[in-house]
Coordinates of C-alpha atoms and ligand atoms in Angstrom, one line a residue:
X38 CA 1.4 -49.9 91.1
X39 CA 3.0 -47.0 93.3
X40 CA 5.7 -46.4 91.4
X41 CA 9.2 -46.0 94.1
X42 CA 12.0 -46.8 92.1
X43 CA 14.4 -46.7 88.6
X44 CA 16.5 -49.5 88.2
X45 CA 19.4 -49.1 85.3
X46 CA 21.5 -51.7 83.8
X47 CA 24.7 -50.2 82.3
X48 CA 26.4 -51.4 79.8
X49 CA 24.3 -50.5 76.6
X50 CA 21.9 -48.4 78.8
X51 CA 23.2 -45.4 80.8
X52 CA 25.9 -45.0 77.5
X53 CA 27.6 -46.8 75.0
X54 CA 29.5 -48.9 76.6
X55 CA 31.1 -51.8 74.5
X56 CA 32.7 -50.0 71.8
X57 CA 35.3 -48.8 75.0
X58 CA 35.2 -52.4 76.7
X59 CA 35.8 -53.9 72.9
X60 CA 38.8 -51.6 72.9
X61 CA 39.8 -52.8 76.0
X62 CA 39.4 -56.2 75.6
X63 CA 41.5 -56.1 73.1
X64 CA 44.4 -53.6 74.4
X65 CA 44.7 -56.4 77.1
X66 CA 44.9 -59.2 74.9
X67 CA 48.2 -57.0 73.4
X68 CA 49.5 -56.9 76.5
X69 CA 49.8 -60.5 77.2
X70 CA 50.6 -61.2 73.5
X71 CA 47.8 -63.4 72.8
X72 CA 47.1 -62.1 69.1
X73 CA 43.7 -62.1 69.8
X74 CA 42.0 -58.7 68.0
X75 CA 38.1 -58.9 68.5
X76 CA 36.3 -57.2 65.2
X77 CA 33.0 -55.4 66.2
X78 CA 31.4 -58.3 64.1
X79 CA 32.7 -61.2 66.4
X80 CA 31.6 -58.6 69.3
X81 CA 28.5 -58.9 68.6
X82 CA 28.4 -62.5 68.6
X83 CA 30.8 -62.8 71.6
X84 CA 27.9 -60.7 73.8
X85 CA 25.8 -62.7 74.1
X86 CA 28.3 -64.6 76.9
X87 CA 27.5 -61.9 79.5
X88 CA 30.5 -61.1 81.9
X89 CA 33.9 -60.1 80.7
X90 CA 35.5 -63.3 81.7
X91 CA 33.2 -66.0 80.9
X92 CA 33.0 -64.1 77.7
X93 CA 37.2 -64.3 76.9
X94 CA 36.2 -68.4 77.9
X95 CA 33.5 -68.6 75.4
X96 CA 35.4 -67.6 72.5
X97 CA 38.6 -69.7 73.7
X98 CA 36.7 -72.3 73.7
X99 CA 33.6 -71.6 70.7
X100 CA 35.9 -69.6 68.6
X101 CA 39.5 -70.8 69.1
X102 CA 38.5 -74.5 69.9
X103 CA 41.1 -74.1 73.0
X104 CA 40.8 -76.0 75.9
X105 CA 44.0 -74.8 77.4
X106 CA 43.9 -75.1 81.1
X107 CA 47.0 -72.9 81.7
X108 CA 45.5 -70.2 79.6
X109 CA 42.0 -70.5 81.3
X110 CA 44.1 -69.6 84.7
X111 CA 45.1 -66.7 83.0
X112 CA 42.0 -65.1 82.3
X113 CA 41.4 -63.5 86.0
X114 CA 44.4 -61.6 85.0
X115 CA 43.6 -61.0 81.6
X116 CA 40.2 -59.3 82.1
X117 CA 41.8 -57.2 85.4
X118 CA 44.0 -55.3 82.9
X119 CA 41.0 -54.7 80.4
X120 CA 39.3 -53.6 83.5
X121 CA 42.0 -51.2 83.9
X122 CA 42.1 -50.0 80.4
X123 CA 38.4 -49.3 80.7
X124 CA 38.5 -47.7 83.6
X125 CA 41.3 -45.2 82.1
X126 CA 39.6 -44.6 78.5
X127 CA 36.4 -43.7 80.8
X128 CA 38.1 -41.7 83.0
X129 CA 39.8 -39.9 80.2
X130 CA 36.5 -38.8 79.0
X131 CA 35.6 -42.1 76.0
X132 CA 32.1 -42.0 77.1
X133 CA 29.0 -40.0 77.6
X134 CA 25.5 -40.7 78.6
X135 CA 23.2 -41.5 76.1
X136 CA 20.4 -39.1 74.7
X137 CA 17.6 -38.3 77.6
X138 CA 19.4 -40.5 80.5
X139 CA 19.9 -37.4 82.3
X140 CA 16.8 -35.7 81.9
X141 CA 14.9 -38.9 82.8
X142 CA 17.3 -38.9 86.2
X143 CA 16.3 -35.5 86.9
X144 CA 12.5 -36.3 86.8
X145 CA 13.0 -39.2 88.5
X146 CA 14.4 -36.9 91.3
X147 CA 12.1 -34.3 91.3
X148 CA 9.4 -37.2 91.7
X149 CA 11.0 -38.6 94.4
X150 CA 11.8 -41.6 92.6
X151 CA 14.8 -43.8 94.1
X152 CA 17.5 -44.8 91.5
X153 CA 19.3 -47.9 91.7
X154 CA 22.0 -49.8 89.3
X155 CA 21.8 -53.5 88.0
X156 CA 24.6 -54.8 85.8
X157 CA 26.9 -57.6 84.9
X158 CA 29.9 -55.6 84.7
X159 CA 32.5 -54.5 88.1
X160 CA 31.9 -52.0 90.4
X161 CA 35.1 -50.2 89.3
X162 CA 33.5 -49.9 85.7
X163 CA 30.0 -48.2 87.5
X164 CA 32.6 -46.1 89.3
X165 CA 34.7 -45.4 86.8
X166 CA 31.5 -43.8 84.1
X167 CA 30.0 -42.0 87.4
X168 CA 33.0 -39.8 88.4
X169 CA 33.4 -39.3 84.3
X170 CA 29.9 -38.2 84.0
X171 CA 28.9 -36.8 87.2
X172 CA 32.1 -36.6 89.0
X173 CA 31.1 -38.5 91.8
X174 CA 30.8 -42.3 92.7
X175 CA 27.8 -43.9 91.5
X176 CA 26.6 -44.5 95.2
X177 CA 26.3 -41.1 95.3
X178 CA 22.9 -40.9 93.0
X179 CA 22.1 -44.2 92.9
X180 CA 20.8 -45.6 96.6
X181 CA 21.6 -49.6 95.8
X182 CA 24.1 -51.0 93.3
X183 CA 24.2 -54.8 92.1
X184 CA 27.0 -55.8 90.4
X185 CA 27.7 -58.7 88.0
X186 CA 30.7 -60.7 90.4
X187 CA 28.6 -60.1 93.6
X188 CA 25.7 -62.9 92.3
X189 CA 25.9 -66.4 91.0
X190 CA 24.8 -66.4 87.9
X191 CA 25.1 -63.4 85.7
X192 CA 22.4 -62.3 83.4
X193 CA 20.0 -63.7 81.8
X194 CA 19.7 -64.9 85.4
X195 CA 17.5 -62.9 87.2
X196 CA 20.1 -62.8 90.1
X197 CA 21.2 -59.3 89.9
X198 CA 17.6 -57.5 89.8
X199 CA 16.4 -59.4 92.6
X200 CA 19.5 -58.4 94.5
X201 CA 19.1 -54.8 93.9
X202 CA 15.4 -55.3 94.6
X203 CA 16.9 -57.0 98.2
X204 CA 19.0 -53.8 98.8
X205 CA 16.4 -51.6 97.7
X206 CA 13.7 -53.1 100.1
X207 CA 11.2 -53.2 97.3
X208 CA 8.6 -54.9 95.4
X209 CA 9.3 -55.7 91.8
X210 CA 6.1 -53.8 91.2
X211 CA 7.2 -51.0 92.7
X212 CA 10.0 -50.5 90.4
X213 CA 10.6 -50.0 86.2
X214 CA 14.0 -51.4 85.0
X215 CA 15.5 -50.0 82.0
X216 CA 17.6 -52.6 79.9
X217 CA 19.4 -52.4 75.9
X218 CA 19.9 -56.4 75.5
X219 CA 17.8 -59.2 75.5
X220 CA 20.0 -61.1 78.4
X221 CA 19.3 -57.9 80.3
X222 CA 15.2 -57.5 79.5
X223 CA 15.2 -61.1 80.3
X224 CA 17.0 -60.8 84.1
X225 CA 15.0 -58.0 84.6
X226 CA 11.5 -60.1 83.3
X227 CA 13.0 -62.9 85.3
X228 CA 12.9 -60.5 89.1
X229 CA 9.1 -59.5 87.8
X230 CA 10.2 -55.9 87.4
X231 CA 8.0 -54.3 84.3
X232 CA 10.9 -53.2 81.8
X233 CA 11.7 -50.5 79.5
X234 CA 14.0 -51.9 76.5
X235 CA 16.3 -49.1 74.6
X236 CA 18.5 -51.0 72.3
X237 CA 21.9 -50.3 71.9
X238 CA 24.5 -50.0 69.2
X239 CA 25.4 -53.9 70.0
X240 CA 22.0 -55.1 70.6
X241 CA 20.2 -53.9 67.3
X242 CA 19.2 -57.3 66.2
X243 CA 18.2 -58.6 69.7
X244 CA 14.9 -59.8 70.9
X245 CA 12.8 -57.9 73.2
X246 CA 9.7 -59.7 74.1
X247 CA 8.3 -59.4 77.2
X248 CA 9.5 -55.7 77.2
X249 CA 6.7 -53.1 78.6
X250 CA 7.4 -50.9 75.7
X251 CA 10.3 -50.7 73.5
X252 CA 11.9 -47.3 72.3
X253 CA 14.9 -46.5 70.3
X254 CA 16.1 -44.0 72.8
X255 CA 15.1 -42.5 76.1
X256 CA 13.9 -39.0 74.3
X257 CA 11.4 -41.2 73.3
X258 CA 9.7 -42.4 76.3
X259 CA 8.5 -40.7 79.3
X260 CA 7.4 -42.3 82.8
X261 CA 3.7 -41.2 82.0
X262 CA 3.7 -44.0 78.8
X263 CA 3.8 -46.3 81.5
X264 CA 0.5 -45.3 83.5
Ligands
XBP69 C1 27.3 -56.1 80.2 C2 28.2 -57.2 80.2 C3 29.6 -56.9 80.7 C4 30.3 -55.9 79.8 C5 31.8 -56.0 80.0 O1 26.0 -56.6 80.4 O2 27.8 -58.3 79.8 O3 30.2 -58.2 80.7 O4 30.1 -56.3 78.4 O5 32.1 -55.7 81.4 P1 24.8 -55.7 81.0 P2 33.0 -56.7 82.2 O6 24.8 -54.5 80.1 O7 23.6 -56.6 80.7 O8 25.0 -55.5 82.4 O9 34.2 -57.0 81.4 O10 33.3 -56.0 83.5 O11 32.1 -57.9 82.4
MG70 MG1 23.4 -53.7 78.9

């Protein structure tokens, strides 16, 4: 394999993520007076639904046993103001990468490496952490971006990899993705792309089979364990 290109989920991966969407989540449900407060406990539960919105249906209907039709046409609405409370906690400096992300995108660089981005969350989220961390959009760095509304089926799904792989113009065999949930390892498995698991604060007590190698964080892996 000639390795050509990173691929990076987000959420979980690059930083950590969820504690600020949890927050947001549930700032929005104040907003609309729902008097839903999501604990990090039922978080952790409530991520395995991948995608904000499908993830405010799965506990309307798993948790609250609400099959509310009117309230289901509110959810677009719902999850645009948690998208806009994340994107102002990130912009207001919540988050930071975590340990060796950015000393594994500098090798990368000086190998030549292309990066590229595959997650289930928006675009304005991607956006939102790369002008916090690096002050610039994500396109910037990374040369292709897939993003969790722009497929059918979110993640496990392989749907997302294979379209950054499509806007890549590569192989999965050319590429490593780097992934902190078992949903994610398993999109990524799913595209044929060898992957790197790093679990996250919210993905402790997930699986990762099938991973390539499995490391608590990125200062303890370098490209060369791959070889
Ligand atoms: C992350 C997700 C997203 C985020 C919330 O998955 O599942 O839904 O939790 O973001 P991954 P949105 O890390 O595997 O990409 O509310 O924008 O979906
Ligand atoms: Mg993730």
């Amino acid at each position: 394999m000639t390795l050509k290109a990173l691929i990076f989920d987000v959420d979980g991966t690059l930083a950590e993520t969820e504690a600020v969407h949890l927050q947001a989540f549930n700032l929005a449900f104040k907003d609309f007076e729902l008097g839903w407060t999501w604990s990090e406990q039922l978080y952790l539960e409530l991520l395995k639904t991948t995608g904000g919105k499908e993830r405010i249906k799965a506990y309307m209907r798993n948790h609250l046993n609400l099959d509310d039709a009117a309230l289901q046409t509110q959810i677009p609405q719902i999850h645009k103001m948690k998208t806009n409370h994340y994107v102002r906690l990130v912009s207001q400096g919540a988050l930071k990468l975590r340990p060796g992300v950015q000393s594994l995108i500098d090798t990368a660089l000086e190998e030549e490496l292309i990066l590229a981005i595959a997650t289930t969350t928006s675009r304005a989220n991607v956006d939102a952490l790369a002008m916090a961390i690096w002050g610039e959009p994500a396109e910037a760095l990374f040369a292709a971006l897939a993003c969790g509304d722009e497929v059918a089926h979110k993640k496990p799904a392989p749907d997302v990899f294979l379209l950054a792989l499509e806007r890549l113009g590569l192989n999965a065999a050319d590429c490593i993705a780097f992934e902190d949930s078992e949903n994610g390892l398993k999109s990524a498995r799913g595209a044929g792309i060898k992957t790197v698991a790093i679990p996250s604060r919210f993905s402790q007590n997930n699986g990762f089979k099938g991973a390539a190698i499995c490391v608590p964080e990125f200062t303890d892996f370098a490209l060369a364990d791959l070889d």
